[in-house]
XYZ file of C-alpha atoms in Angstrom:
487
model
C -11.859 4.741 3.973
C -10.018 1.573 3.102
C -11.473 -0.456 5.944
C -14.385 -0.088 8.359
C -13.864 2.271 11.295
C -13.220 0.703 14.660
C -16.857 1.175 15.622
C -18.161 -0.552 12.503
C -18.853 -4.260 12.788
C -18.647 -6.701 9.875
C -21.849 -6.684 7.872
C -22.748 -3.046 8.513
C -22.932 -0.729 5.463
C -19.481 0.595 4.601
C -20.889 4.002 3.681
C -23.763 5.059 5.952
C -26.416 7.041 4.120
C -26.118 5.088 0.881
C -29.056 2.939 -0.236
C -29.164 -0.511 1.293
C -28.129 -3.394 -0.888
C -30.675 -5.920 -2.177
C -31.869 -8.361 0.428
C -34.866 -10.473 1.418
C -37.462 -7.992 0.181
C -40.534 -9.744 1.473
C -38.911 -13.195 1.212
C -37.861 -14.882 4.459
C -34.566 -16.808 4.258
C -36.408 -20.029 5.038
C -38.240 -19.761 1.686
C -35.108 -19.500 -0.462
C -32.850 -22.159 1.024
C -35.202 -25.101 0.325
C -35.615 -23.788 -3.225
C -31.858 -23.744 -3.742
C -31.506 -27.209 -2.251
C -34.201 -28.446 -4.642
C -32.624 -26.713 -7.650
C -29.135 -28.161 -7.142
C -27.913 -31.725 -6.577
C -27.328 -32.945 -3.054
C -24.380 -31.394 -1.263
C -24.173 -28.300 -3.460
C -25.784 -25.913 -0.917
C -24.038 -25.414 2.425
C -25.627 -23.791 5.474
C -23.578 -25.153 8.371
C -22.281 -22.016 10.159
C -18.778 -23.427 10.656
C -18.498 -24.215 6.940
C -20.083 -20.973 5.767
C -17.646 -19.001 7.933
C -14.768 -20.024 5.650
C -16.442 -18.341 2.687
C -17.200 -14.950 4.226
C -14.155 -13.070 2.948
C -11.088 -13.207 0.745
C -7.495 -12.363 1.730
C -8.206 -8.637 2.176
C -8.147 -8.908 5.927
C -9.160 -5.321 6.580
C -12.174 -5.195 4.252
C -15.646 -5.441 5.790
C -17.695 -8.593 5.270
C -21.161 -9.822 6.162
C -22.894 -13.117 6.930
C -24.079 -15.247 3.982
C -27.429 -16.974 3.983
C -25.799 -19.980 2.314
C -22.860 -21.091 0.169
C -23.567 -22.786 -3.169
C -20.957 -24.853 -5.020
C -22.352 -25.604 -8.480
C -20.521 -27.828 -10.953
C -22.144 -26.766 -14.235
C -23.476 -23.750 -16.059
C -27.023 -25.107 -15.729
C -26.646 -25.251 -11.951
C -25.295 -21.692 -11.831
C -28.225 -20.483 -13.939
C -30.772 -22.215 -11.700
C -29.189 -20.691 -8.619
C -29.082 -17.174 -10.041
C -32.697 -17.415 -11.265
C -33.851 -18.388 -7.786
C -31.899 -15.564 -6.168
C -33.151 -13.069 -8.770
C -36.757 -14.053 -8.097
C -36.306 -13.415 -4.387
C -34.016 -10.401 -4.843
C -31.255 -12.057 -2.821
C -27.674 -10.945 -3.536
C -25.244 -13.330 -5.241
C -21.537 -12.971 -4.457
C -19.344 -14.964 -6.890
C -16.144 -16.399 -5.427
C -13.194 -18.306 -6.864
C -10.368 -19.546 -4.641
C -10.679 -16.597 -2.251
C -7.121 -15.394 -2.889
C -8.180 -11.842 -3.773
C -6.660 -8.867 -1.965
C -9.347 -6.194 -2.336
C -12.454 -7.676 -0.690
C -14.074 -8.319 -4.059
C -15.372 -11.741 -2.977
C -16.504 -10.689 0.493
C -20.010 -11.657 1.523
C -22.762 -9.169 2.268
C -25.437 -9.914 4.851
C -28.100 -12.301 3.595
C -26.349 -13.151 0.334
C -25.647 -16.465 -1.341
C -21.938 -16.968 -1.927
C -21.563 -18.721 -5.290
C -18.282 -20.611 -5.191
C -16.930 -21.901 -8.498
C -14.330 -24.099 -6.769
C -15.932 -27.319 -8.094
C -16.064 -26.144 -11.711
C -12.578 -27.467 -12.497
C -12.846 -28.992 -15.964
C -10.364 -28.206 -18.711
C -12.888 -28.632 -21.500
C -10.577 -28.326 -24.487
C -7.047 -27.486 -25.557
C -6.785 -26.867 -29.307
C -3.153 -26.688 -30.507
C -4.210 -25.748 -34.038
C -6.166 -22.688 -32.936
C -3.886 -22.114 -29.924
C -6.692 -21.804 -27.417
C -8.080 -23.491 -24.334
C -11.619 -23.681 -22.955
C -11.891 -24.058 -19.180
C -14.376 -23.778 -16.356
C -13.716 -20.905 -13.935
C -12.522 -23.102 -11.066
C -9.442 -24.334 -12.932
C -6.285 -23.343 -11.046
C -3.967 -21.101 -13.062
C -0.942 -23.393 -12.729
C -3.023 -26.432 -13.740
C -3.978 -24.734 -17.006
C -0.374 -23.758 -17.613
C 0.758 -27.361 -17.037
C -1.932 -28.782 -19.322
C -1.026 -26.290 -22.047
C 2.685 -27.064 -21.688
C 1.953 -30.759 -22.234
C 0.638 -29.759 -25.667
C 3.577 -27.484 -26.449
C 1.654 -24.321 -25.548
C 1.869 -21.587 -22.924
C -0.651 -19.493 -20.991
C 1.342 -16.389 -19.968
C -0.660 -14.618 -17.187
C 1.043 -15.737 -13.957
C -0.020 -13.919 -10.791
C 2.046 -14.699 -7.708
C -0.969 -16.707 -6.513
C -0.889 -18.917 -9.647
C -0.482 -22.166 -7.647
C -3.811 -21.439 -5.870
C -5.818 -18.800 -7.734
C -8.352 -19.805 -10.367
C -8.900 -18.663 -13.930
C -12.356 -17.331 -13.029
C -10.901 -15.162 -10.288
C -8.067 -14.062 -12.575
C -10.637 -13.011 -15.188
C -12.791 -11.258 -12.583
C -9.877 -9.046 -11.498
C -7.936 -8.932 -14.782
C -4.946 -10.406 -12.957
C -1.407 -9.717 -14.105
C 1.766 -11.328 -12.849
C 5.485 -11.561 -13.373
C 5.290 -12.063 -17.149
C 2.818 -9.276 -17.858
C 5.555 -6.663 -18.393
C 6.295 -8.289 -21.764
C 3.352 -10.560 -22.483
C 0.309 -8.735 -21.144
C -2.400 -9.369 -18.550
C -5.439 -11.663 -18.422
C -7.620 -9.449 -20.636
C -5.091 -9.830 -23.462
C -5.730 -13.598 -23.513
C -9.493 -13.940 -23.051
C -11.221 -14.630 -26.353
C -14.719 -15.614 -25.215
C -16.822 -16.082 -22.103
C -19.925 -18.015 -21.157
C -21.826 -15.923 -18.634
C -24.962 -16.219 -16.531
C -26.675 -12.836 -16.458
C -28.402 -11.244 -13.469
C -31.725 -12.745 -14.614
C -30.288 -16.262 -14.879
C -29.985 -16.323 -18.669
C -26.955 -18.062 -20.204
C -25.156 -16.077 -22.921
C -21.886 -16.393 -24.816
C -19.817 -13.355 -25.721
C -16.630 -13.119 -27.737
C -15.301 -15.521 -30.354
C -12.807 -18.298 -31.084
C -11.305 -16.570 -34.113
C -8.013 -14.663 -34.049
C -9.811 -11.481 -35.133
C -13.351 -10.141 -34.742
C -15.053 -6.780 -34.175
C -18.770 -7.626 -34.293
C -20.530 -5.364 -31.809
C -19.296 -3.917 -28.542
C -16.429 -5.621 -26.736
C -18.453 -7.298 -24.000
C -15.588 -9.667 -23.193
C -13.328 -6.728 -22.403
C -16.104 -5.229 -20.286
C -16.658 -8.399 -18.258
C -12.952 -9.056 -17.654
C -12.132 -7.104 -14.517
C -15.766 -6.552 -13.531
C -15.387 -8.609 -10.323
C -18.652 -10.502 -10.650
C -20.768 -7.346 -10.665
C -22.070 -7.751 -14.241
C -22.464 -11.523 -14.627
C -21.276 -14.887 -13.343
C -18.582 -16.385 -15.568
C -19.068 -20.116 -16.136
C -16.626 -20.829 -18.982
C -13.543 -19.073 -20.334
C -11.870 -19.387 -23.728
C -8.282 -18.181 -23.612
C -5.622 -17.589 -26.204
C -2.405 -19.621 -25.901
C 1.098 -19.009 -27.201
C 3.768 -21.455 -28.346
C 5.750 -22.797 -25.427
C 8.783 -20.557 -24.978
C 12.287 -21.683 -24.256
C 13.451 -21.381 -20.658
C 15.012 -17.976 -19.926
C 18.780 -18.182 -19.987
C 19.981 -14.979 -18.335
C 18.979 -13.064 -15.231
C 20.317 -9.717 -14.044
C 20.301 -8.874 -10.325
C 20.873 -5.353 -9.082
C 21.432 -4.407 -5.423
C 20.439 -0.838 -4.510
C 20.882 1.332 -1.453
C 17.523 3.070 -1.934
C 14.126 2.402 -3.472
C 14.412 5.622 -5.453
C 17.542 4.294 -7.177
C 15.571 1.176 -8.108
C 12.978 3.427 -9.705
C 15.639 5.228 -11.733
C 16.968 1.881 -12.965
C 13.508 0.809 -14.133
C 13.020 4.098 -15.971
C 16.426 3.695 -17.620
C 15.705 0.165 -18.844
C 12.361 1.274 -20.248
C 13.749 4.379 -21.936
C 16.400 2.279 -23.625
C 13.681 0.149 -25.248
C 14.620 -3.083 -23.496
C 11.922 -5.702 -22.878
C 12.775 -8.121 -20.066
C 10.312 -10.986 -19.748
C 10.076 -10.335 -16.005
C 11.216 -7.298 -14.044
C 10.609 -7.402 -10.291
C 11.487 -5.497 -7.111
C 11.913 -6.982 -3.630
C 12.898 -4.879 -0.628
C 14.920 -5.911 2.418
C 11.823 -6.479 4.603
C 10.461 -9.050 2.162
C 13.824 -10.756 1.739
C 14.204 -11.029 5.516
C 10.716 -12.548 5.844
C 11.418 -15.172 3.161
C 14.733 -15.991 4.819
C 13.058 -16.475 8.197
C 10.289 -18.651 6.763
C 12.197 -20.794 4.285
C 15.822 -20.393 5.464
C 16.544 -19.333 1.916
C 19.899 -17.649 2.534
C 18.927 -14.679 0.366
C 20.971 -11.456 0.446
C 19.317 -8.729 2.501
C 21.971 -6.091 3.138
C 20.753 -3.753 0.372
C 17.610 -1.634 0.619
C 16.152 -3.563 -2.309
C 17.053 -5.651 -5.310
C 15.801 -5.684 -8.880
C 15.434 -8.896 -10.869
C 15.300 -8.767 -14.646
C 15.062 -11.828 -16.847
C 15.480 -12.137 -20.607
C 13.943 -14.941 -22.655
C 15.518 -14.013 -25.984
C 17.584 -16.639 -27.805
C 21.355 -16.316 -27.717
C 23.248 -14.171 -28.595
C 20.411 -11.642 -28.244
C 19.892 -12.709 -24.620
C 23.443 -11.774 -23.692
C 23.140 -8.427 -25.463
C 19.874 -7.559 -23.680
C 21.115 -8.728 -20.283
C 24.323 -6.701 -20.662
C 22.327 -3.588 -21.515
C 20.058 -4.078 -18.494
C 23.080 -4.441 -16.234
C 24.513 -1.216 -17.647
C 21.305 0.633 -16.768
C 21.419 -0.752 -13.228
C 24.970 0.531 -12.804
C 24.076 3.909 -14.317
C 21.194 4.272 -11.838
C 23.529 3.724 -8.907
C 23.395 0.008 -8.150
C 25.845 -0.949 -5.427
C 26.336 -4.178 -7.340
C 24.881 -5.613 -10.547
C 25.395 -9.202 -11.598
C 24.475 -11.202 -14.670
C 23.779 -14.885 -14.077
C 23.211 -17.901 -16.306
C 22.546 -20.209 -13.341
C 18.889 -21.231 -13.766
C 18.610 -22.663 -10.230
C 19.980 -19.506 -8.624
C 17.709 -17.302 -10.727
C 14.610 -19.353 -9.948
C 15.360 -19.134 -6.230
C 15.333 -15.343 -6.470
C 12.043 -15.297 -8.392
C 10.564 -17.746 -5.892
C 11.449 -15.219 -3.191
C 9.386 -12.635 -5.049
C 6.397 -14.986 -5.243
C 6.704 -15.982 -1.584
C 7.125 -12.492 -0.155
C 3.475 -11.969 0.805
C 2.886 -15.383 2.430
C 6.250 -15.083 4.182
C 5.205 -11.807 5.763
C 1.896 -13.411 6.786
C 3.822 -16.073 8.711
C 4.987 -13.412 11.146
C 1.447 -13.081 12.426
C 1.024 -9.387 11.711
C -1.903 -7.737 9.929
C -1.094 -6.748 6.352
C -2.872 -4.102 4.297
C -1.874 -4.601 0.667
C -1.564 -1.709 -1.761
C -1.760 -2.085 -5.548
C -1.014 1.207 -7.287
C 0.349 1.501 -10.795
C 2.425 4.419 -12.075
C 3.823 5.620 -15.373
C 7.273 4.035 -15.314
C 8.926 7.431 -15.553
C 7.343 8.407 -12.211
C 8.287 5.211 -10.402
C 11.304 6.630 -8.584
C 9.268 9.575 -7.306
C 6.466 7.289 -6.138
C 8.831 4.981 -4.292
C 10.327 8.005 -2.546
C 6.841 9.155 -1.543
C 6.014 5.718 -0.139
C 9.093 5.883 2.095
C 8.164 9.389 3.268
C 4.549 8.390 3.975
C 5.690 5.352 5.963
C 8.021 7.501 8.076
C 5.428 10.223 8.616
C 2.818 7.762 9.904
C 5.322 5.540 11.734
C 4.192 2.457 9.807
C 6.329 -0.426 8.582
C 5.919 -0.663 4.802
C 7.494 -3.551 2.896
C 7.661 -3.278 -0.882
C 7.344 -5.755 -3.713
C 6.562 -4.713 -7.249
C 6.109 -5.671 -10.853
C 8.594 -2.884 -11.396
C 8.772 -3.196 -15.167
C 5.207 -2.003 -15.612
C 5.121 0.391 -12.668
C 2.830 -1.795 -10.533
C 3.781 -1.329 -6.864
C 2.581 -3.436 -3.941
C 3.497 -1.602 -0.736
C 2.533 -3.863 2.196
C 1.518 -1.943 5.321
C 2.285 -4.133 8.329
C 0.880 -3.699 11.833
C 0.719 -5.917 14.922
C -2.640 -7.639 15.410
C -4.720 -5.867 18.025
C -2.827 -2.574 17.811
C -5.690 -0.221 16.953
C -3.518 2.881 16.902
C -1.093 1.290 14.431
C -4.063 0.202 12.325
C -5.414 3.765 12.149
C -1.991 5.063 11.133
C -1.739 2.395 8.447
C -5.179 3.306 7.089
C -4.146 6.935 6.853
C -0.932 5.939 5.071
C -2.939 3.732 2.690
C -5.089 6.710 1.661
C -2.019 8.909 1.142
C -0.349 6.305 -1.054
C -3.488 6.066 -3.210
C -3.702 9.851 -3.482
C -0.022 10.089 -4.393
C -0.487 7.562 -7.197
C -3.364 9.603 -8.606
C -1.373 12.843 -8.281
C 1.484 11.305 -10.292
C -0.799 10.217 -13.126
C -1.216 6.634 -11.951
C -4.137 4.404 -11.054
C -5.382 3.070 -7.723
C -5.229 -0.576 -8.793
C -3.107 -2.329 -11.363
C -4.293 -5.922 -10.918
C -5.948 -6.653 -7.575
C -9.217 -4.955 -8.491
C -11.339 -2.339 -6.776
C -13.437 -4.614 -4.577
C -14.105 -2.810 -1.316
C -10.713 -1.358 -0.461
C -10.310 0.843 -3.537
C -13.828 2.269 -4.023
C -13.037 5.691 -2.584
C -9.768 5.882 -4.501
C -11.505 4.904 -7.740
C -14.032 7.680 -7.258
C -11.225 10.206 -6.870
C -9.408 8.820 -9.906
C -12.373 8.637 -12.302
C -14.448 11.649 -11.312
C -18.263 12.020 -11.299
C -18.895 11.899 -15.053
C -16.980 8.662 -15.694
C -18.348 7.105 -12.518
C -21.876 7.844 -13.788
C -21.067 5.968 -17.008
C -19.825 3.007 -14.984
C -22.987 2.955 -12.890
C -25.115 3.148 -16.023
C -23.449 -0.036 -17.292
C -24.091 -1.737 -13.945
C -27.740 -0.644 -14.005
C -28.202 -1.925 -17.554
C -26.792 -5.396 -16.871
C -27.964 -5.818 -13.268
C -31.056 -3.637 -12.789
C -32.015 -5.288 -9.498
C -28.485 -4.884 -8.144
C -28.128 -8.477 -6.960
C -24.687 -9.283 -8.435
C -21.903 -8.689 -5.907
C -23.560 -5.557 -4.519
C -21.427 -2.848 -2.949
C -18.318 -3.741 -4.909
C -16.480 -1.581 -7.452
C -19.103 1.104 -8.191
C -21.372 0.218 -5.238
């Protein structure tokens, strides 16, 4: 299931009958904490219960979490290595954590673990305009890297909606996407090299600084998206692009149904158009942003599509006109082309703010993250509406529509256990529908805890065995983020 049953308390095994995760095998907690305190400078190891409580889980509210033994906040690779070596010796789990903005439970603590927070590893080590790359520690905030690159005439494209808060290490751990990924790719497309502390505490470097290179297996590609289960990332080398000109044209389409939005996306794709951002926001999300920020956004339609072109003129006008034509062909009630940068940015801000705006209402939110072939998007959106109605659950929808990545948000009142059970059932049906339509259970949030069962159904036993073999090879004692992804 996507979250622990009502009878299950945080910290209990999510799947009874499975082997227990690594713990204090013969080592009392009192023996490890002084060793960690001695290994790291003063103030790096936290044990105060009120402080530790803040590090127990990420933003996946419905995912189970346990009680950490301690929280460590190293500032260097050497400190990370010392911490991991101590934990490896005592067979104590290590749960890496960035800013805690994840939505799958990937950074959630397990009982008796050490949460390794990279929040203090915030150095931008190098920006090299000649080689178009940057070297950063994992705690660097995404937007801070983008600003530093822009000051040198360069651009780091991956831009998750959490970019003002999420860190590069967390983005790498989940292979984060964002609004620009429809045209410019996701995090994995920009990671050139990694410095990693292995499960034994050894420091290794994988990847390269060169534009090309095929020496050996692609360990960088393997580690990106591995959610801290194969190693602790302590430095990231990313590829940069020349700073692009500000987009000049935005197309807005208002639709009476989500299915019509899906048809519009398929039409734009089939025509070979490449908007630099292509997003969906439904009326529930628009209403929430309006309530929170008094934004004055339109919310009469079932949903709107936002498409932006960053081509130079006159190509921008040609592409924007073609996108508008596809919106009209798909049945848009209205389709507008705008050159007003302020107006366009307000609409894209609404897309970024949709999730936190819904949180302001005080309800519980279970976030989906399925990705479909773009030709099946309309059918999937129709299924989401049917599933919501069948289970009597409010489902708000935002999406990176241009690459088929849907984020249905299942919303229930806090404390309403019956509504929660219905939402969990709807969550499972949405995952199954994505698989049935040739999609995947997660496009960018990661597997973590919430998507383990769905991943098993998607991959099948043979591929899952290969995944577990990789985990066993790189983490034979099973101390790195146990229970996540293939756990």
